[in-house]
Coordinates of C-alpha atoms in Angstrom, one line a residue:
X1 CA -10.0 70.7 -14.1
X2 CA -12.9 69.8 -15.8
X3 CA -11.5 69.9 -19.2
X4 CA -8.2 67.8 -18.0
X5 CA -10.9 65.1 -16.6
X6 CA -12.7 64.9 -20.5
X7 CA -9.7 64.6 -22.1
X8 CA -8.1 61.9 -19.9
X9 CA -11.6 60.0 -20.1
X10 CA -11.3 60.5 -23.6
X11 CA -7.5 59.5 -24.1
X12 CA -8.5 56.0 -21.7
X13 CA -11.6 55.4 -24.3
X14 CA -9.8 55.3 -27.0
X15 CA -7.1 53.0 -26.0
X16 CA -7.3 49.8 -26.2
X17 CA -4.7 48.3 -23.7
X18 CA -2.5 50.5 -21.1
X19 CA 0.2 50.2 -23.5
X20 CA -0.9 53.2 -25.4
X21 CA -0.9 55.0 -21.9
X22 CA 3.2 54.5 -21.3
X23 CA 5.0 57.5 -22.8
X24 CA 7.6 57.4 -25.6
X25 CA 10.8 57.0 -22.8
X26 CA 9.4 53.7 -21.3
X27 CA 9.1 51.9 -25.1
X28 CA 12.9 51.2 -25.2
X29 CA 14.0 48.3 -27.1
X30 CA 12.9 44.7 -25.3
X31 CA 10.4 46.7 -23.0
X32 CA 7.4 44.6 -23.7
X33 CA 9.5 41.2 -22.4
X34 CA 11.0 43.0 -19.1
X35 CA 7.7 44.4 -18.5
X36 CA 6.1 41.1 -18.7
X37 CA 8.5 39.3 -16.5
X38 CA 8.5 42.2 -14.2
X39 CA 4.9 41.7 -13.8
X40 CA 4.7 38.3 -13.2
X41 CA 8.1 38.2 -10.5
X42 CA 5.4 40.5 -8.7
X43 CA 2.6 38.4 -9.3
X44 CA 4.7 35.3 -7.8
X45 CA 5.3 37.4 -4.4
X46 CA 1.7 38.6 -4.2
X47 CA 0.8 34.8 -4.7
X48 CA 2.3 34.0 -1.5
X49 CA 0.5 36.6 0.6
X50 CA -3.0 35.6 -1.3
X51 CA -2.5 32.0 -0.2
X52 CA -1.7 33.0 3.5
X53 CA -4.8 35.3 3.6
X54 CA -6.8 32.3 2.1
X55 CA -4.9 29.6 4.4
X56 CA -7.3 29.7 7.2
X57 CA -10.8 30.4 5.9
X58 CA -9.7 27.3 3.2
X59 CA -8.7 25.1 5.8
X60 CA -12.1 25.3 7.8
X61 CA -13.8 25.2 4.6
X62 CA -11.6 21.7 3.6
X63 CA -11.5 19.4 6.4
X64 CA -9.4 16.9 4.1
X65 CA -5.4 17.9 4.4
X66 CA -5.1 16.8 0.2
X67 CA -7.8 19.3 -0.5
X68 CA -7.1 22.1 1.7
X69 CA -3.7 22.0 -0.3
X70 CA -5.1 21.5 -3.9
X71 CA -7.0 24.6 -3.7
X72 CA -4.0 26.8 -1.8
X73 CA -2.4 25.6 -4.9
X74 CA -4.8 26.6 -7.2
X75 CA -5.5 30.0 -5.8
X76 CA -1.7 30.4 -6.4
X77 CA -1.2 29.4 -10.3
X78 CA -4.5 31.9 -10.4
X79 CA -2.7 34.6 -9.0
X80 CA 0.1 34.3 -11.4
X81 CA -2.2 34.0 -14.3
X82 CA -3.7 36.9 -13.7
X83 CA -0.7 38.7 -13.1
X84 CA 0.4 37.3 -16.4
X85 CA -2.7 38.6 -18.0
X86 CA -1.7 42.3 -16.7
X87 CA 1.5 42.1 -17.9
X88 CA 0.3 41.1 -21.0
X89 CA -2.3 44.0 -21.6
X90 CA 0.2 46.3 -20.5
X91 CA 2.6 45.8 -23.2
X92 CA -0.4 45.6 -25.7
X93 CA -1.1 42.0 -26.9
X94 CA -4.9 41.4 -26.3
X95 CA -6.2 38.3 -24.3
X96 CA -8.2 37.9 -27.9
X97 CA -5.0 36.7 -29.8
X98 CA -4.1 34.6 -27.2
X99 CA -7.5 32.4 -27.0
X100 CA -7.8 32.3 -31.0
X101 CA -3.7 31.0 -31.1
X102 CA -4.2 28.5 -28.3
X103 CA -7.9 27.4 -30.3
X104 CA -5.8 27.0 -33.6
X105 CA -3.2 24.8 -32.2
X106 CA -5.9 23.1 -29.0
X107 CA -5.4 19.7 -31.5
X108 CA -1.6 19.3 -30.9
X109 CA -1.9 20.2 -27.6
X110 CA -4.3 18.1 -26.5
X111 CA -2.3 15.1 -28.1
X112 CA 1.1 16.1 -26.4
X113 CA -0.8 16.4 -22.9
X114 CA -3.3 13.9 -23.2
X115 CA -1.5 12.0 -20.1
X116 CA -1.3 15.0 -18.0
X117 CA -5.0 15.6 -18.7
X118 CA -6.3 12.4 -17.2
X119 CA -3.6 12.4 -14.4
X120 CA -5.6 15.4 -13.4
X121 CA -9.1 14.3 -14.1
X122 CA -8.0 10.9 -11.9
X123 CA -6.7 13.3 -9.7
X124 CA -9.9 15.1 -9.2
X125 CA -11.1 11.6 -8.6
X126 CA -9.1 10.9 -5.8
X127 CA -9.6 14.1 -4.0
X128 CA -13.5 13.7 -4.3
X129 CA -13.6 9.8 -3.4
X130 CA -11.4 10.0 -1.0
X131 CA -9.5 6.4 -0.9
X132 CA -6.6 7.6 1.5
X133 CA -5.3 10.8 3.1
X134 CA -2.0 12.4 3.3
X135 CA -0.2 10.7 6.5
X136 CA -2.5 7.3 5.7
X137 CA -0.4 3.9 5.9
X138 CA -1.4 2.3 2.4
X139 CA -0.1 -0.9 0.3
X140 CA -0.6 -1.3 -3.1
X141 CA -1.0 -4.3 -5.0
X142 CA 2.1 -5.4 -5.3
X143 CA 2.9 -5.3 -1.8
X144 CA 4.7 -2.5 -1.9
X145 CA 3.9 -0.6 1.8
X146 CA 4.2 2.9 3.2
X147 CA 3.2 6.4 3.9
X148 CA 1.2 9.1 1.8
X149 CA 2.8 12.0 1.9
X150 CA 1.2 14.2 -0.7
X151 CA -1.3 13.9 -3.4
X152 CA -2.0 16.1 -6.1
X153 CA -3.6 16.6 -9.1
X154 CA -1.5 14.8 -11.2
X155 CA 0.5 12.2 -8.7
X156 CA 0.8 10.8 -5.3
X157 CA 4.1 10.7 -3.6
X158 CA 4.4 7.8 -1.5
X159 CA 6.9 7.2 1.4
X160 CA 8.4 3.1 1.7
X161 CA 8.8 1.4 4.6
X162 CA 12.2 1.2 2.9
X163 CA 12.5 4.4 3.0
X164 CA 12.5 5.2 -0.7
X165 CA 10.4 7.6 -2.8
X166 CA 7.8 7.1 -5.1
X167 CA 6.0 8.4 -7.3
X168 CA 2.4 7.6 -9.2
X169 CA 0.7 9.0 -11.4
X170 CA -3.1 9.4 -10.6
X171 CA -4.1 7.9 -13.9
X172 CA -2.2 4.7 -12.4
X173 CA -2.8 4.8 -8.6
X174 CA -6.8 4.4 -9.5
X175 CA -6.5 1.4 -11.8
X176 CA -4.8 -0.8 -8.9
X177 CA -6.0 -2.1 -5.4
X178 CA -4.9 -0.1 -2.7
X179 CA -5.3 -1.5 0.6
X180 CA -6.1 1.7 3.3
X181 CA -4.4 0.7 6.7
X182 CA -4.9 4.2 8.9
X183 CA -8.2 5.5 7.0
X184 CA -10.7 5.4 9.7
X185 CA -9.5 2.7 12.6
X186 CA -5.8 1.8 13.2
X187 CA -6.4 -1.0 15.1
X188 CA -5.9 -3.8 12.5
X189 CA -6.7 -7.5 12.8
X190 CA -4.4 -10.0 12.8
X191 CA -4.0 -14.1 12.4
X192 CA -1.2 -16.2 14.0
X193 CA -1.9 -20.1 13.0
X194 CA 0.1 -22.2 15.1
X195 CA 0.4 -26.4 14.0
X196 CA 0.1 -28.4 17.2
X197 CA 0.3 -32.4 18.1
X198 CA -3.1 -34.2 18.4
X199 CA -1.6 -35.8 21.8
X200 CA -1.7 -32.1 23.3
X201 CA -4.4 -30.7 25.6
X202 CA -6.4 -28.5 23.1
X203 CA -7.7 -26.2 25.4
X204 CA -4.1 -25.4 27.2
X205 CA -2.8 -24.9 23.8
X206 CA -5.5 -22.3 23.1
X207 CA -4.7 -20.6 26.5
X208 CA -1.0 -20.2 25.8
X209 CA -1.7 -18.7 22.7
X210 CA -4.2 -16.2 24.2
X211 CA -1.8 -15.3 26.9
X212 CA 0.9 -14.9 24.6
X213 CA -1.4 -12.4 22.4
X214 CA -2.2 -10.2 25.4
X215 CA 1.3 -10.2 27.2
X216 CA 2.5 -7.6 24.1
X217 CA 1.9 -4.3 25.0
X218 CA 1.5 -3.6 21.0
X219 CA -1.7 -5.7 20.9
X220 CA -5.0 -5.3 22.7
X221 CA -5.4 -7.0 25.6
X222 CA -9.4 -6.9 26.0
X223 CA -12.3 -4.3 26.3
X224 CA -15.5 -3.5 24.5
X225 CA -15.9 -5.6 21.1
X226 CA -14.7 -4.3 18.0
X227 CA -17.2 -3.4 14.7
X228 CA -16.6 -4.1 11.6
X229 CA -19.6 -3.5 9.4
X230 CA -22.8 -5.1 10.9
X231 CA -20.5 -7.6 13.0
X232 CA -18.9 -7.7 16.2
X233 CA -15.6 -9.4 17.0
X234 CA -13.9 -9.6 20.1
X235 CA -11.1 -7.4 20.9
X236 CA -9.5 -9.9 23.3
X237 CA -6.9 -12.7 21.9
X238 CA -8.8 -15.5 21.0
X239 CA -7.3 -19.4 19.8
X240 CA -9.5 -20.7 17.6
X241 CA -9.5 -24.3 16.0
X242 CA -9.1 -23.9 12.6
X243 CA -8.9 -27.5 10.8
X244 CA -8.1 -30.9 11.7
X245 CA -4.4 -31.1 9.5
X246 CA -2.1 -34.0 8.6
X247 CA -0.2 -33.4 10.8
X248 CA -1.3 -32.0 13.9
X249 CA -4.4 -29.4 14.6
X250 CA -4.4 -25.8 13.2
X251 CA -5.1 -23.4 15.8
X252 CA -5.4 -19.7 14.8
X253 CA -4.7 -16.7 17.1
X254 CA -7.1 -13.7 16.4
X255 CA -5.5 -10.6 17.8
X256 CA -6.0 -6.8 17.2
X257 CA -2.7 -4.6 16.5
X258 CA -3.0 -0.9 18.0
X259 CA -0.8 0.5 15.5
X260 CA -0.4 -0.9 11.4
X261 CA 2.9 0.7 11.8
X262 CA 4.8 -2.3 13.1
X263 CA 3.3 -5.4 11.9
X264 CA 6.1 -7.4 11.7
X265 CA 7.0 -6.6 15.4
X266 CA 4.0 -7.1 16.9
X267 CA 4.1 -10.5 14.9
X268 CA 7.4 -11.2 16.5
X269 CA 7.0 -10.3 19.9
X270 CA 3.5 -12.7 20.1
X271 CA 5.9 -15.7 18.8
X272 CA 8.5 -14.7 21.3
X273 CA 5.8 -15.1 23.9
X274 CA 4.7 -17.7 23.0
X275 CA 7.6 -19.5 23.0
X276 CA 8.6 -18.6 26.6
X277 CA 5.2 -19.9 28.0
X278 CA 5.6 -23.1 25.8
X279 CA 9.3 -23.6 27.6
X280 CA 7.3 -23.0 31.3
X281 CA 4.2 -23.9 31.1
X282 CA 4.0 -26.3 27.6
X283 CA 4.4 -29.5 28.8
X284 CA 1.4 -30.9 27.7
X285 CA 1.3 -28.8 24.5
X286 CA 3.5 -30.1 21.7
X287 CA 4.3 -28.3 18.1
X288 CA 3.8 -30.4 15.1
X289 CA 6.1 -30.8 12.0
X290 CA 5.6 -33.0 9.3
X291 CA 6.9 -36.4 9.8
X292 CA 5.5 -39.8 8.7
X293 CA 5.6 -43.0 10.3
X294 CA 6.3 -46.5 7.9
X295 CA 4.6 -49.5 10.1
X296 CA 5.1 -53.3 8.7
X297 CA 3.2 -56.0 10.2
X298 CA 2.0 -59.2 9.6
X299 CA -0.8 -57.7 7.2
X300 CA 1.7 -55.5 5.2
X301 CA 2.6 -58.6 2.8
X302 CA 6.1 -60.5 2.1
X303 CA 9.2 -59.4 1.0
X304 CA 10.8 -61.6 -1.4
X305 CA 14.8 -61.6 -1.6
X306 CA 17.3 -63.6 -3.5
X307 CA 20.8 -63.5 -3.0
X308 CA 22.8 -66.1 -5.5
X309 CA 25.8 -66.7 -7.5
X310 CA 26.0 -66.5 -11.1
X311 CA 24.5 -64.4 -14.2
X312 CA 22.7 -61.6 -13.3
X313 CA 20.6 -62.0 -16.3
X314 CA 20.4 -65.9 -14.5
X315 CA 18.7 -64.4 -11.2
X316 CA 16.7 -61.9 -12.6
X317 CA 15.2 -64.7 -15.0
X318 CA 14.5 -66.8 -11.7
X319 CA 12.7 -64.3 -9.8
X320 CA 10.5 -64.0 -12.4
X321 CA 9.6 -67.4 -12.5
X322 CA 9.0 -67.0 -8.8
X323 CA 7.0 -64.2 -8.8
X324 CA 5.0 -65.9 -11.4
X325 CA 4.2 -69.2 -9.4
X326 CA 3.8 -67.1 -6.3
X327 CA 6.5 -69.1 -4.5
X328 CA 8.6 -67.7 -1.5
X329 CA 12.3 -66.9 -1.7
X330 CA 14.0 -67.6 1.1
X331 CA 17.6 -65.8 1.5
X332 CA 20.6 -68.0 2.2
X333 CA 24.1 -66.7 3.0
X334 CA 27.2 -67.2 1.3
X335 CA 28.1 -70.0 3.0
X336 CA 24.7 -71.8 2.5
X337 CA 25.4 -71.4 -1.4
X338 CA 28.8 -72.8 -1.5
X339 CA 27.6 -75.7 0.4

């Protein structure tokens, strides 16, 4: 036994890779390719058990969703690798080739994937800054609105309101204003202005807008005030006077949404409030439009008309001549001129 263990110690010594260890029947023609891809089908499979055993300990290791499923993913691709490393030393082609053949041709490479590369290095960005979260209610720049769904190294796939798919690539996402609606709070402030007469009563105005904010369920209707920062606001609908217009008197309603979900609705259902209150209860209140009043009075000047027969080029020579000598025209009828 002892002289079976030397020589086997001996035989695995000398060998370089565990190719030299197959015997003569397994080297059949193309052996080195189904090995390979035999190893890494297995590989794949044993992937998915790795990332289960590692789903839990990761995921109270990562609070962040994004993260939690960046590294699942990269204990993954790892698994593969290394299964494709195995393969690969089974059949006989050393790791050592591979590093020098990927060195030699590292130039091309990294000109071909220079994109990819700083998608991921924004990526990487993004996971440690931490701008939005999968399941976060973001808009961009553009005003294009809706829902992360994932983020990865090299994109973020975003869900529309519009319910179409999108796609950006990291290296993009970071260069543009992104506007966060469900990051920490997703009660969100809004502002109603509202254009009314300056013959209303101000201060009933200011309550019919303040009732009309907290008769929508979507909106809150009062409590402790809300902190933003080092300030306070209240959380209450409040009418404020905003300017002192052309036309009427700006009043601006301050209210605070529950959900950024459904802007537009909670929007809608104030105005529809406030409409009904102004049909009950708005008869001393009064919405403004533009309009403009012309008023001629004795200080406004005089109006000089001519009406008379003859050449045009006649008339326009003698209203000249009265404009000049500052005399008044007085307009005669037809009837006048023929007599």
């Amino acid at each position: 036994m002892d002289t079976v263990a030397v020589a086997l110690q001996t035989a695995i010594d000398e060998s370089q890779t565990l190719a030299d260890l197959l015997p003569a029947w397994a080297k059949f023609p193309g052996w080195r390719l189904v090995v390979v891809v035999v190893v890494l089908v297995v590989g794949a499979y044993a992937s998915k058990y790795v990332v289960r055993l590692a789903g839990r300990p990761i995921a109270r290791r990562f609070r962040r969703q994004s993260v939690a499923q960046t590294m699942l993913k990269l204990v993954r691709v790892l698994t593969i690798l290394l299964a494709g490393a195995f393969g690969l030393n089974v059949v006989g082609i050393e790791l050592g080739n591979i590093v020098l053949s990927v060195t030699v041709f590292s130039a091309v490479i990294g000109i071909v994937l220079a994109p990819i590369i700083g998608s991921v290095i924004n990526g990487l960005f993004i996971l440690a800054d931490q701008p939005y979260e999968i399941g976060d209610m973001i808009e961009l720049d553009d005003g294009t609105r809706g829902f992360v769904d994932d983020i990865t190294l090299r994109y973020t796939k975003m869900f529309t309101l519009d319910n179409t798919f999108l796609v950006i690539p990291n290296a993009t996402i970071r260069e543009r204003d992104v506007t966060n609606y469900s990051a920490e709070d997703e009660r969100t402030r809004l502002s109603l202005p509202v254009l009314v007469t300056y013959e209303s009563d101000i201060d009933k105005a200011r309550g019919l807008l303040e009732r009309a904010g907290r008769q929508c369920n979507l909106v809150i209707e009062g409590g402790p005030d809300i902190r933003i920062g080092s300030a306070r606001y209240p959380a209450r609908p409040t009418a404020y006077i905003d300017q002192y217009a052309d036309n009427g008197i700006t009043l601006t309603l301050r209210y605070w949404a529950k959900k950024p979900y459904k802007l537009g609705t909670v929007r809608s259902r104030v105005l529809t409030n406030l409409g009904a209150l102004l049909e009950s209860d708005g008869d001393e209140v009064e919405m403004a439009y533009p309009h403009q009043h012309h008023v001629f009075d004795d200080t406004s000047g005089i109006a000089q008309v001519a009406l008379r027969n003859g050449d045009r080029r006649d008339d326009e020579d003698d209203l000249a001549a009265d404009r000049a000598s500052g005399r008044e025209t007085r307009a005669s009828s037809p009837t006048e001129q023929e007599d």
